Structure formats: structure tokens, C-alpha cells
Amino acid sequence: MDFSQMLERPRRLRGNPLIRSMVRETRVSKSSLIYPVFVRDGKNILEPIPSLDGQMRCSVDRLGDILEDVAKAGVKNVMLFGIPDHKDEVGSQAYAEDGVVQRALRFAKEHYPELYLITDVCMCEYTSHGHCGVLCGHEVDNDKTLPLIAKTALSHVQAGADMVAPSDMMDGRVLAIRQELDKNGFTSTPIMSYAVKYSSAFYGPFREAAGSAPSFGDRKGYQMDFHNRKEALKEAALDVREGADILMVKPAMSYLDIVREVADNFDLPVAAYSVSGEYAMIKAAAKAGLIDEAAVACEAAASVFRAGAGILLTYYAKELAKWIDEGRIG
Ligand code: PBG
């Protein structure tokens, strides 16, 4: 056989770790990771979350335990979720000045000024019925919910949030928040919109963790149908027009095609949320001895950036930071 005409040999660039990392097309860095943190009412609580092996839930007085680890790992960005003791029809603890997230923000701002504090803005953890807004009969009333979402975002920013991230999927909520923040002088606070959020069974472990499962029905009346692609572009375009600064796609793993579409069609930074079910599946498979946890988690994280996202929300953020240092990903 004559191989003299085989000029292209892709293997030349795979010869050793140095050349492989030199020609790498996708880079993953700590600065692009966001770590979700669950804060609940109560005192002296630091408890494992059963549905999310390796994740903790804490009261505000123990938040330092969690943030210390985050800071030590070299992760700079956190997303705060609140779990109140008291829930009611209109989710009033979501926008209470002394609500759990508001207190967590004041603590974190004072003690961890080096961290960038993002908050999830939604009602589902705060309503007695577990839906993402106020009800009219059995439906979530979009326009009655908007002022409450805007009020919640404002209260977070007043308590020290650096950025707000609405996840409720009401129509018009980015504009409602932008106007409320601007009216109160917070014109520089960015909004990361959960612009493309599918109604997904991958949120199961989170709802267990946050006690936010709807008490009846589902979220299909406001979150997106997982069969749809063009609708994702429509949702993203709307949020751009309403003043979003960052567009998020959620979940990540089963929606990498959508991450690519959003990244190609818009000039805003794109974030992807690798949700609780994605994390739980890797954990469970690793525990069963079926896969190498670190290797699979690194591969899954890189896929999100390869698909075009520049920001990744993940429960693996602290471990990924370590794996970046160890050269397993990066
Ligand atoms: C609140 C919210 C949810 C998640 C993020 N924000 C739950 C939901 O929409 O039911 C899911 C995050 C995860 O699964 O990791 N609306």
C-alpha cells in the first residue's frame, strides 16, 4: 500500500497532552462557573440534601460554611435559592425585606465581598401551591404575577444581589424587572434571564431539595414544551428586546442543540443550567460503579461550552474548579 498521498493526519495534533491542550477548541475556566446554593429559614442548620448527593442546605447563620468552601475552590459566582418556613398564596416571603434570600444576601455581601451574588427570582418556593406565580382558579395569572416578580427582584438588589435571574417564565417579566430596577436607580444591575426554560422532569431532585413541587397540575402552562426549537428563539428574542443582559438555556444536557441555536442567533452571553437531574444521574451512575464520576462530569461540562455557552450553572462547580487545576478539563 502507498500512503505517500495521505497528507492530512489528524493524529499529529493528538500526540501528547501538551499539543492536545494547545489546539483545544473549547476552554473551560473557573470564572465561567456559577454554583447554586440553597438557603433556608431556621437556625444552625447545615444539612445534606437527600436528592442531591454532596449538596447542602443551610440556614443563614451557617451560610459561611458553604461560601467558605466555594471561595476556597476558586469559584466566584453563586446563585442563591431560598426555602422559607412560611408559604402563602401570594408567596409574600419572596419579597419580604427580612426574607431568607434577603438576609442571606446581606450576610454574603458583608462577609464574602469577593463573590458575585446572583439570585433566582421566582415564586414557586414561596407559594403554598408551589406554582411560579399567583393563581386565578387553577391557572397562574401572568399579569398579576409580574409586579410580584419585579418586587422580588428589587428586594434582592436592595439587599445586595449583584444580578437577578428570573426563572418564572411569565411573559413580560424581564421588562417588568428592568423597569422596576431602573425606577429605583439600579440601572447597572444586570438581568440573566432564564429565557429558554423547558418544562422538564430533570428538575425533580431540585423540587425535592427546595420543597417547590406544584401541589396540583404541572408547569406546562408556562414552561416550554420540550418538542420545540423555534419557540426557543422566540423566547430569547423577546427577552433581548425586554432588556435581558444574559440569556440562559435550561436544562443543558438534553438541550445542547438549543444552546447552539441561541449562541448562533444572539450576541448576548449565553448561559446553560446543568440541572439537578443531570447531576443526580451522574452521581447515581457513579455510585453504582458504572462510570467514572470526574471523567463524565468533565465531559458533560465541556459539551455545554462546545455547544456555544460561555457560562455554566452546575452543582459540580467546586469539583470542576479542582479538576481544572488538575488538568482534567480546561
Ligand atoms: C425555580 C427553579 C427551578 C429550577 C431553577 N429555578 C425549578 C422549577 O422550575 O421547577 C431547577 C433547577 C434544577 O433542577 O437544578 N422555578
PDB file of N, CA and C in Angstrom, residues 31-74:
ATOM      1  N   SER A  31     -13.898  31.129  36.100  1.00  0.00           N
ATOM      2  CA  SER A  31     -14.668  32.379  36.090  1.00  0.00           C
ATOM      3  C   SER A  31     -16.003  32.220  35.366  1.00  0.00           C
ATOM      4  N   SER A  32     -16.171  31.132  34.622  1.00  0.00           N
ATOM      5  CA  SER A  32     -17.426  30.965  33.891  1.00  0.00           C
ATOM      6  C   SER A  32     -18.401  30.028  34.611  1.00  0.00           C
ATOM      7  N   LEU A  33     -18.069  29.642  35.827  1.00  0.00           N
ATOM      8  CA  LEU A  33     -18.924  28.714  36.571  1.00  0.00           C
ATOM      9  C   LEU A  33     -19.782  29.438  37.605  1.00  0.00           C
ATOM     10  N   ILE A  34     -21.009  28.989  37.757  1.00  0.00           N
ATOM     11  CA  ILE A  34     -21.907  29.520  38.790  1.00  0.00           C
ATOM     12  C   ILE A  34     -22.379  28.348  39.642  1.00  0.00           C
ATOM     13  N   TYR A  35     -22.282  28.516  40.958  1.00  0.00           N
ATOM     14  CA  TYR A  35     -22.642  27.442  41.888  1.00  0.00           C
ATOM     15  C   TYR A  35     -23.976  27.744  42.592  1.00  0.00           C
ATOM     16  N   PRO A  36     -24.957  26.852  42.480  1.00  0.00           N
ATOM     17  CA  PRO A  36     -26.244  27.065  43.154  1.00  0.00           C
ATOM     18  C   PRO A  36     -26.149  26.765  44.660  1.00  0.00           C
ATOM     19  N   VAL A  37     -26.732  27.648  45.461  1.00  0.00           N
ATOM     20  CA  VAL A  37     -26.687  27.500  46.926  1.00  0.00           C
ATOM     21  C   VAL A  37     -28.112  27.604  47.480  1.00  0.00           C
ATOM     22  N   PHE A  38     -28.471  26.664  48.354  1.00  0.00           N
ATOM     23  CA  PHE A  38     -29.817  26.636  48.944  1.00  0.00           C
ATOM     24  C   PHE A  38     -29.767  27.148  50.382  1.00  0.00           C
ATOM     25  N   VAL A  39     -30.532  28.205  50.648  1.00  0.00           N
ATOM     26  CA  VAL A  39     -30.577  28.772  51.987  1.00  0.00           C
ATOM     27  C   VAL A  39     -31.987  28.691  52.535  1.00  0.00           C
ATOM     28  N   ARG A  40     -32.114  28.197  53.761  1.00  0.00           N
ATOM     29  CA  ARG A  40     -33.455  28.038  54.322  1.00  0.00           C
ATOM     30  C   ARG A  40     -33.619  28.809  55.629  1.00  0.00           C
ATOM     31  N   ASP A  41     -34.864  28.998  56.009  1.00  0.00           N
ATOM     32  CA  ASP A  41     -35.153  29.608  57.303  1.00  0.00           C
ATOM     33  C   ASP A  41     -34.696  28.664  58.397  1.00  0.00           C
ATOM     34  N   GLY A  42     -34.564  29.209  59.615  1.00  0.00           N
ATOM     35  CA  GLY A  42     -34.179  28.379  60.757  1.00  0.00           C
ATOM     36  C   GLY A  42     -32.816  28.791  61.286  1.00  0.00           C
ATOM     37  N   LYS A  43     -32.360  28.053  62.292  1.00  0.00           N
ATOM     38  CA  LYS A  43     -31.093  28.392  62.942  1.00  0.00           C
ATOM     39  C   LYS A  43     -30.185  27.184  62.999  1.00  0.00           C
ATOM     40  N   ASN A  44     -28.914  27.445  62.814  1.00  0.00           N
ATOM     41  CA  ASN A  44     -27.875  26.427  62.952  1.00  0.00           C
ATOM     42  C   ASN A  44     -28.172  25.149  62.159  1.00  0.00           C
ATOM     43  N   ILE A  45     -28.603  25.350  60.915  1.00  0.00           N
ATOM     44  CA  ILE A  45     -28.885  24.185  60.059  1.00  0.00           C
ATOM     45  C   ILE A  45     -27.845  24.114  58.941  1.00  0.00           C
ATOM     46  N   LEU A  46     -27.220  22.949  58.852  1.00  0.00           N
ATOM     47  CA  LEU A  46     -26.352  22.652  57.710  1.00  0.00           C
ATOM     48  C   LEU A  46     -26.600  21.178  57.433  1.00  0.00           C
ATOM     49  N   GLU A  47     -27.491  20.910  56.470  1.00  0.00           N
ATOM     50  CA  GLU A  47     -27.954  19.528  56.292  1.00  0.00           C
ATOM     51  C   GLU A  47     -27.744  19.062  54.856  1.00  0.00           C
ATOM     52  N   PRO A  48     -27.397  17.784  54.701  1.00  0.00           N
ATOM     53  CA  PRO A  48     -27.264  17.239  53.349  1.00  0.00           C
ATOM     54  C   PRO A  48     -28.623  17.212  52.662  1.00  0.00           C
ATOM     55  N   ILE A  49     -28.632  17.404  51.354  1.00  0.00           N
ATOM     56  CA  ILE A  49     -29.869  17.325  50.577  1.00  0.00           C
ATOM     57  C   ILE A  49     -29.976  15.907  50.023  1.00  0.00           C
ATOM     58  N   PRO A  50     -30.968  15.144  50.496  1.00  0.00           N
ATOM     59  CA  PRO A  50     -31.018  13.726  50.107  1.00  0.00           C
ATOM     60  C   PRO A  50     -31.075  13.492  48.593  1.00  0.00           C
ATOM     61  N   SER A  51     -31.792  14.354  47.881  1.00  0.00           N
ATOM     62  CA  SER A  51     -31.946  14.126  46.436  1.00  0.00           C
ATOM     63  C   SER A  51     -30.723  14.580  45.636  1.00  0.00           C
ATOM     64  N   LEU A  52     -29.844  15.361  46.290  1.00  0.00           N
ATOM     65  CA  LEU A  52     -28.664  15.874  45.599  1.00  0.00           C
ATOM     66  C   LEU A  52     -27.409  15.512  46.402  1.00  0.00           C
ATOM     67  N   ASP A  53     -26.994  14.291  46.235  1.00  0.00           N
ATOM     68  CA  ASP A  53     -25.852  13.750  46.950  1.00  0.00           C
ATOM     69  C   ASP A  53     -24.643  14.696  46.859  1.00  0.00           C
ATOM     70  N   GLY A  54     -24.152  15.125  48.021  1.00  0.00           N
ATOM     71  CA  GLY A  54     -22.993  16.017  48.022  1.00  0.00           C
ATOM     72  C   GLY A  54     -23.350  17.488  48.162  1.00  0.00           C
ATOM     73  N   GLN A  55     -24.653  17.830  48.059  1.00  0.00           N
ATOM     74  CA  GLN A  55     -25.074  19.232  48.198  1.00  0.00           C
ATOM     75  C   GLN A  55     -25.693  19.449  49.568  1.00  0.00           C
ATOM     76  N   MET A  56     -25.533  20.681  50.093  1.00  0.00           N
ATOM     77  CA  MET A  56     -26.033  21.010  51.431  1.00  0.00           C
ATOM     78  C   MET A  56     -27.054  22.139  51.365  1.00  0.00           C
ATOM     79  N   ARG A  57     -27.909  22.130  52.371  1.00  0.00           N
ATOM     80  CA  ARG A  57     -28.871  23.210  52.577  1.00  0.00           C
ATOM     81  C   ARG A  57     -28.495  23.834  53.903  1.00  0.00           C
ATOM     82  N   CYS A  58     -28.570  25.170  54.010  1.00  0.00           N
ATOM     83  CA  CYS A  58     -28.145  25.768  55.277  1.00  0.00           C
ATOM     84  C   CYS A  58     -29.063  26.911  55.678  1.00  0.00           C
ATOM     85  N   SER A  59     -29.026  27.256  56.963  1.00  0.00           N
ATOM     86  CA  SER A  59     -29.681  28.480  57.409  1.00  0.00           C
ATOM     87  C   SER A  59     -28.675  29.620  57.234  1.00  0.00           C
ATOM     88  N   VAL A  60     -29.175  30.849  57.319  1.00  0.00           N
ATOM     89  CA  VAL A  60     -28.313  31.999  57.014  1.00  0.00           C
ATOM     90  C   VAL A  60     -27.101  32.037  57.948  1.00  0.00           C
ATOM     91  N   ASP A  61     -27.307  31.660  59.229  1.00  0.00           N
ATOM     92  CA  ASP A  61     -26.177  31.715  60.169  1.00  0.00           C
ATOM     93  C   ASP A  61     -25.090  30.671  59.874  1.00  0.00           C
ATOM     94  N   ARG A  62     -25.388  29.716  58.998  1.00  0.00           N
ATOM     95  CA  ARG A  62     -24.358  28.742  58.600  1.00  0.00           C
ATOM     96  C   ARG A  62     -23.940  28.904  57.133  1.00  0.00           C
ATOM     97  N   LEU A  63     -24.421  29.959  56.505  1.00  0.00           N
ATOM     98  CA  LEU A  63     -24.096  30.175  55.091  1.00  0.00           C
ATOM     99  C   LEU A  63     -22.580  30.300  54.883  1.00  0.00           C
ATOM    100  N   GLY A  64     -21.927  30.837  55.898  1.00  0.00           N
ATOM    101  CA  GLY A  64     -20.463  30.973  55.824  1.00  0.00           C
ATOM    102  C   GLY A  64     -19.773  29.638  55.570  1.00  0.00           C
ATOM    103  N   ASP A  65     -20.327  28.557  56.156  1.00  0.00           N
ATOM    104  CA  ASP A  65     -19.724  27.232  55.949  1.00  0.00           C
ATOM    105  C   ASP A  65     -19.688  26.874  54.463  1.00  0.00           C
ATOM    106  N   ILE A  66     -20.773  27.189  53.787  1.00  0.00           N
ATOM    107  CA  ILE A  66     -20.860  26.843  52.361  1.00  0.00           C
ATOM    108  C   ILE A  66     -20.023  27.808  51.510  1.00  0.00           C
ATOM    109  N   LEU A  67     -20.153  29.105  51.813  1.00  0.00           N
ATOM    110  CA  LEU A  67     -19.449  30.090  50.977  1.00  0.00           C
ATOM    111  C   LEU A  67     -17.930  30.011  51.146  1.00  0.00           C
ATOM    112  N   GLU A  68     -17.506  29.596  52.348  1.00  0.00           N
ATOM    113  CA  GLU A  68     -16.074  29.412  52.586  1.00  0.00           C
ATOM    114  C   GLU A  68     -15.498  28.382  51.598  1.00  0.00           C
ATOM    115  N   ASP A  69     -16.198  27.272  51.464  1.00  0.00           N
ATOM    116  CA  ASP A  69     -15.772  26.209  50.533  1.00  0.00           C
ATOM    117  C   ASP A  69     -15.763  26.694  49.087  1.00  0.00           C
ATOM    118  N   VAL A  70     -16.795  27.461  48.753  1.00  0.00           N
ATOM    119  CA  VAL A  70     -16.907  27.980  47.384  1.00  0.00           C
ATOM    120  C   VAL A  70     -15.715  28.887  47.086  1.00  0.00           C
ATOM    121  N   ALA A  71     -15.462  29.804  48.010  1.00  0.00           N
ATOM    122  CA  ALA A  71     -14.363  30.757  47.807  1.00  0.00           C
ATOM    123  C   ALA A  71     -13.021  30.018  47.741  1.00  0.00           C
ATOM    124  N   LYS A  72     -12.852  29.047  48.631  1.00  0.00           N
ATOM    125  CA  LYS A  72     -11.593  28.269  48.651  1.00  0.00           C
ATOM    126  C   LYS A  72     -11.377  27.511  47.346  1.00  0.00           C
ATOM    127  N   ALA A  73     -12.474  27.040  46.756  1.00  0.00           N
ATOM    128  CA  ALA A  73     -12.370  26.286  45.499  1.00  0.00           C
ATOM    129  C   ALA A  73     -12.007  27.198  44.324  1.00  0.00           C
ATOM    130  N   GLY A  74     -12.126  28.516  44.543  1.00  0.00           N
ATOM    131  CA  GLY A  74     -11.818  29.445  43.461  1.00  0.00           C
ATOM    132  C   GLY A  74     -13.010  29.731  42.566  1.00  0.00           C
TER     133      GLY A  74
END
